[in-house]
Amino acid sequence: MNRKLIMQRTTMAVLIAAASAAGASQAAGGTQASPEFQKLDTNRDGYLSRGETRKLRDFDAAFSEADDNRDGKLDAAEFVKAQSIQDRMVAGRFLDDSVITARVKAALLKDPVVSALAVSVETSKGTVLLSGFVDSEGQLRRAQEIAAGVPGVVTVRNGLVVKS
């Protein structure tokens, strides 16, 4: 065999061995940590504690659900699962808020006292914000009562103004 062919085969064998080792590591549960995981892992132990994830808004419930072995910390794979759970929860909250907004607007449309077209409705995490201009103090109070009576509404912030 010539020297060039031997070098090619040796290189190929090394590449196959490296790929095989990487595949075995993945199969054994070795998940590559994301840059976000590495940034949060301040003590560099390969796990995220609740303290390390406190920087992530509303992450506690996702942390609990993703902590499969209940050891109080997340490895890289559990962190990916927690991110997915959190994304699903945020999407669900957004959908819930949209439904609440639609229900409040529909209830205002049905009411003969309040001019629903004059009232803007926004919802965030179950908190409804009413804004706009109404003709009387009675309409202002009635709009707040209607919004508060819709299922899913946690609080109502009334930013309505009575026209003078």
Short mmCIF file of N, CA, C and O in Angstrom, two decimals, residues 97 100-106 108-109 114-124 127-134 139-140 143-144 146-147 155-161 163:
data_model
loop_
_atom_site.label_atom_id
_atom_site.label_comp_id
_atom_site.label_asym_id
_atom_site.label_seq_id
_atom_site.Cartn_x
_atom_site.Cartn_y
_atom_site.Cartn_z
N ASP A 97 -55.81 34.69 28.38
CA ASP A 97 -56.03 36.13 28.40
C ASP A 97 -56.85 36.58 27.19
O ASP A 97 -57.71 37.45 27.32
N ILE A 100 -60.44 35.66 27.89
CA ILE A 100 -61.02 36.57 28.88
C ILE A 100 -61.37 37.90 28.22
O ILE A 100 -62.46 38.44 28.42
N THR A 101 -60.45 38.44 27.42
CA THR A 101 -60.71 39.71 26.73
C THR A 101 -61.96 39.60 25.87
O THR A 101 -62.83 40.49 25.90
N ALA A 102 -62.06 38.52 25.11
CA ALA A 102 -63.23 38.34 24.23
C ALA A 102 -64.52 38.22 25.03
O ALA A 102 -65.55 38.78 24.65
N ARG A 103 -64.47 37.51 26.16
CA ARG A 103 -65.67 37.35 26.99
C ARG A 103 -66.11 38.69 27.61
O ARG A 103 -67.30 38.98 27.69
N VAL A 104 -65.14 39.47 28.07
CA VAL A 104 -65.47 40.77 28.65
C VAL A 104 -66.08 41.67 27.57
O VAL A 104 -67.11 42.31 27.80
N LYS A 105 -65.46 41.70 26.41
CA LYS A 105 -65.97 42.54 25.31
C LYS A 105 -67.39 42.10 24.92
O LYS A 105 -68.27 42.95 24.72
N ALA A 106 -67.63 40.78 24.85
CA ALA A 106 -68.97 40.27 24.50
C ALA A 106 -69.99 40.66 25.56
O ALA A 106 -71.12 41.05 25.24
N LEU A 108 -69.84 43.22 27.54
CA LEU A 108 -70.08 44.66 27.42
C LEU A 108 -71.01 44.97 26.25
O LEU A 108 -71.86 45.85 26.34
N LEU A 109 -70.87 44.24 25.15
CA LEU A 109 -71.73 44.44 23.98
C LEU A 109 -73.19 44.12 24.29
O LEU A 109 -74.09 44.77 23.77
N VAL A 114 -73.81 50.17 29.03
CA VAL A 114 -72.45 50.55 28.65
C VAL A 114 -72.30 50.55 27.13
O VAL A 114 -72.76 49.63 26.46
N SER A 115 -71.65 51.56 26.60
CA SER A 115 -71.32 51.59 25.18
C SER A 115 -70.02 50.83 24.98
O SER A 115 -68.93 51.36 25.22
N ALA A 116 -70.12 49.57 24.56
CA ALA A 116 -68.94 48.70 24.43
C ALA A 116 -67.93 49.24 23.42
O ALA A 116 -66.74 48.97 23.54
N LEU A 117 -68.40 49.99 22.46
CA LEU A 117 -67.50 50.52 21.45
C LEU A 117 -66.56 51.57 22.03
O LEU A 117 -65.49 51.82 21.48
N ALA A 118 -66.96 52.18 23.14
CA ALA A 118 -66.15 53.22 23.77
C ALA A 118 -65.15 52.64 24.78
O ALA A 118 -64.30 53.36 25.28
N VAL A 119 -65.26 51.34 25.07
CA VAL A 119 -64.43 50.72 26.10
C VAL A 119 -63.41 49.79 25.45
O VAL A 119 -63.75 48.88 24.71
N SER A 120 -62.15 50.03 25.76
CA SER A 120 -61.07 49.16 25.30
C SER A 120 -60.77 48.16 26.42
O SER A 120 -60.75 48.54 27.60
N VAL A 121 -60.54 46.89 26.05
CA VAL A 121 -60.29 45.83 27.03
C VAL A 121 -58.97 45.16 26.71
O VAL A 121 -58.75 44.71 25.58
N GLU A 122 -58.09 45.08 27.70
CA GLU A 122 -56.83 44.36 27.57
C GLU A 122 -56.69 43.47 28.79
O GLU A 122 -57.11 43.84 29.89
N THR A 123 -56.08 42.28 28.60
CA THR A 123 -55.93 41.34 29.71
C THR A 123 -54.50 40.82 29.76
O THR A 123 -53.92 40.49 28.72
N SER A 124 -53.97 40.74 30.97
CA SER A 124 -52.65 40.15 31.19
C SER A 124 -52.68 39.36 32.49
O SER A 124 -52.95 39.92 33.55
N THR A 127 -55.62 39.84 34.75
CA THR A 127 -55.93 41.21 35.14
C THR A 127 -56.45 41.96 33.92
O THR A 127 -55.78 42.04 32.90
N VAL A 128 -57.67 42.48 34.05
CA VAL A 128 -58.32 43.18 32.94
C VAL A 128 -58.14 44.67 33.13
O VAL A 128 -58.36 45.20 34.23
N LEU A 129 -57.73 45.34 32.05
CA LEU A 129 -57.60 46.79 32.06
C LEU A 129 -58.68 47.36 31.15
O LEU A 129 -58.74 47.03 29.96
N LEU A 130 -59.55 48.17 31.74
CA LEU A 130 -60.57 48.87 30.97
C LEU A 130 -60.08 50.29 30.74
O LEU A 130 -59.61 50.95 31.66
N SER A 131 -60.21 50.78 29.50
CA SER A 131 -59.83 52.16 29.21
C SER A 131 -60.76 52.73 28.16
O SER A 131 -61.46 52.00 27.47
N GLY A 132 -60.80 54.04 28.10
CA GLY A 132 -61.66 54.72 27.16
C GLY A 132 -62.50 55.76 27.87
O GLY A 132 -62.28 56.07 29.04
N PHE A 133 -63.49 56.26 27.13
CA PHE A 133 -64.35 57.32 27.67
C PHE A 133 -65.79 56.85 27.69
O PHE A 133 -66.28 56.25 26.74
N VAL A 134 -66.48 57.12 28.81
CA VAL A 134 -67.90 56.77 28.96
C VAL A 134 -68.68 58.05 29.29
O VAL A 134 -68.09 59.06 29.66
N GLN A 139 -72.09 54.26 33.96
CA GLN A 139 -71.48 53.40 32.93
C GLN A 139 -70.11 52.92 33.36
O GLN A 139 -69.76 51.76 33.13
N LEU A 140 -69.37 53.79 34.01
CA LEU A 140 -68.04 53.42 34.51
C LEU A 140 -68.13 52.26 35.50
O LEU A 140 -67.43 51.26 35.37
N ALA A 143 -69.40 48.95 33.79
CA ALA A 143 -68.36 48.28 33.01
C ALA A 143 -67.42 47.48 33.92
O ALA A 143 -67.05 46.35 33.61
N GLN A 144 -67.09 48.05 35.07
CA GLN A 144 -66.24 47.35 36.02
C GLN A 144 -66.95 46.11 36.57
O GLN A 144 -66.35 45.05 36.70
N ILE A 146 -69.31 44.33 35.15
CA ILE A 146 -69.40 43.33 34.08
C ILE A 146 -68.07 42.59 33.93
O ILE A 146 -68.03 41.36 33.89
N ALA A 147 -66.98 43.34 33.87
CA ALA A 147 -65.66 42.72 33.71
C ALA A 147 -65.34 41.81 34.89
O ALA A 147 -64.84 40.70 34.72
N THR A 155 -58.46 40.39 38.58
CA THR A 155 -58.72 41.75 39.05
C THR A 155 -59.09 42.62 37.86
O THR A 155 -58.80 42.28 36.71
N VAL A 156 -59.72 43.74 38.16
CA VAL A 156 -60.08 44.71 37.12
C VAL A 156 -59.44 46.04 37.48
O VAL A 156 -59.61 46.53 38.59
N ARG A 157 -58.71 46.59 36.54
CA ARG A 157 -58.15 47.93 36.69
C ARG A 157 -58.97 48.84 35.77
O ARG A 157 -59.01 48.64 34.57
N ASN A 158 -59.63 49.77 36.39
CA ASN A 158 -60.56 50.61 35.64
C ASN A 158 -59.88 51.93 35.30
O ASN A 158 -59.69 52.78 36.16
N GLY A 159 -59.56 52.08 34.04
CA GLY A 159 -58.96 53.33 33.57
C GLY A 159 -59.95 54.15 32.74
O GLY A 159 -59.53 55.03 31.99
N LEU A 160 -61.25 53.86 32.90
CA LEU A 160 -62.25 54.60 32.17
C LEU A 160 -62.38 56.02 32.70
O LEU A 160 -62.20 56.27 33.89
N VAL A 161 -62.68 56.93 31.80
CA VAL A 161 -62.84 58.33 32.17
C VAL A 161 -64.23 58.78 31.73
O VAL A 161 -64.68 58.47 30.63
N LYS A 163 -66.71 61.41 30.35
CA LYS A 163 -66.64 62.62 29.53
C LYS A 163 -67.28 63.78 30.29
O LYS A 163 -68.29 63.60 30.96
#
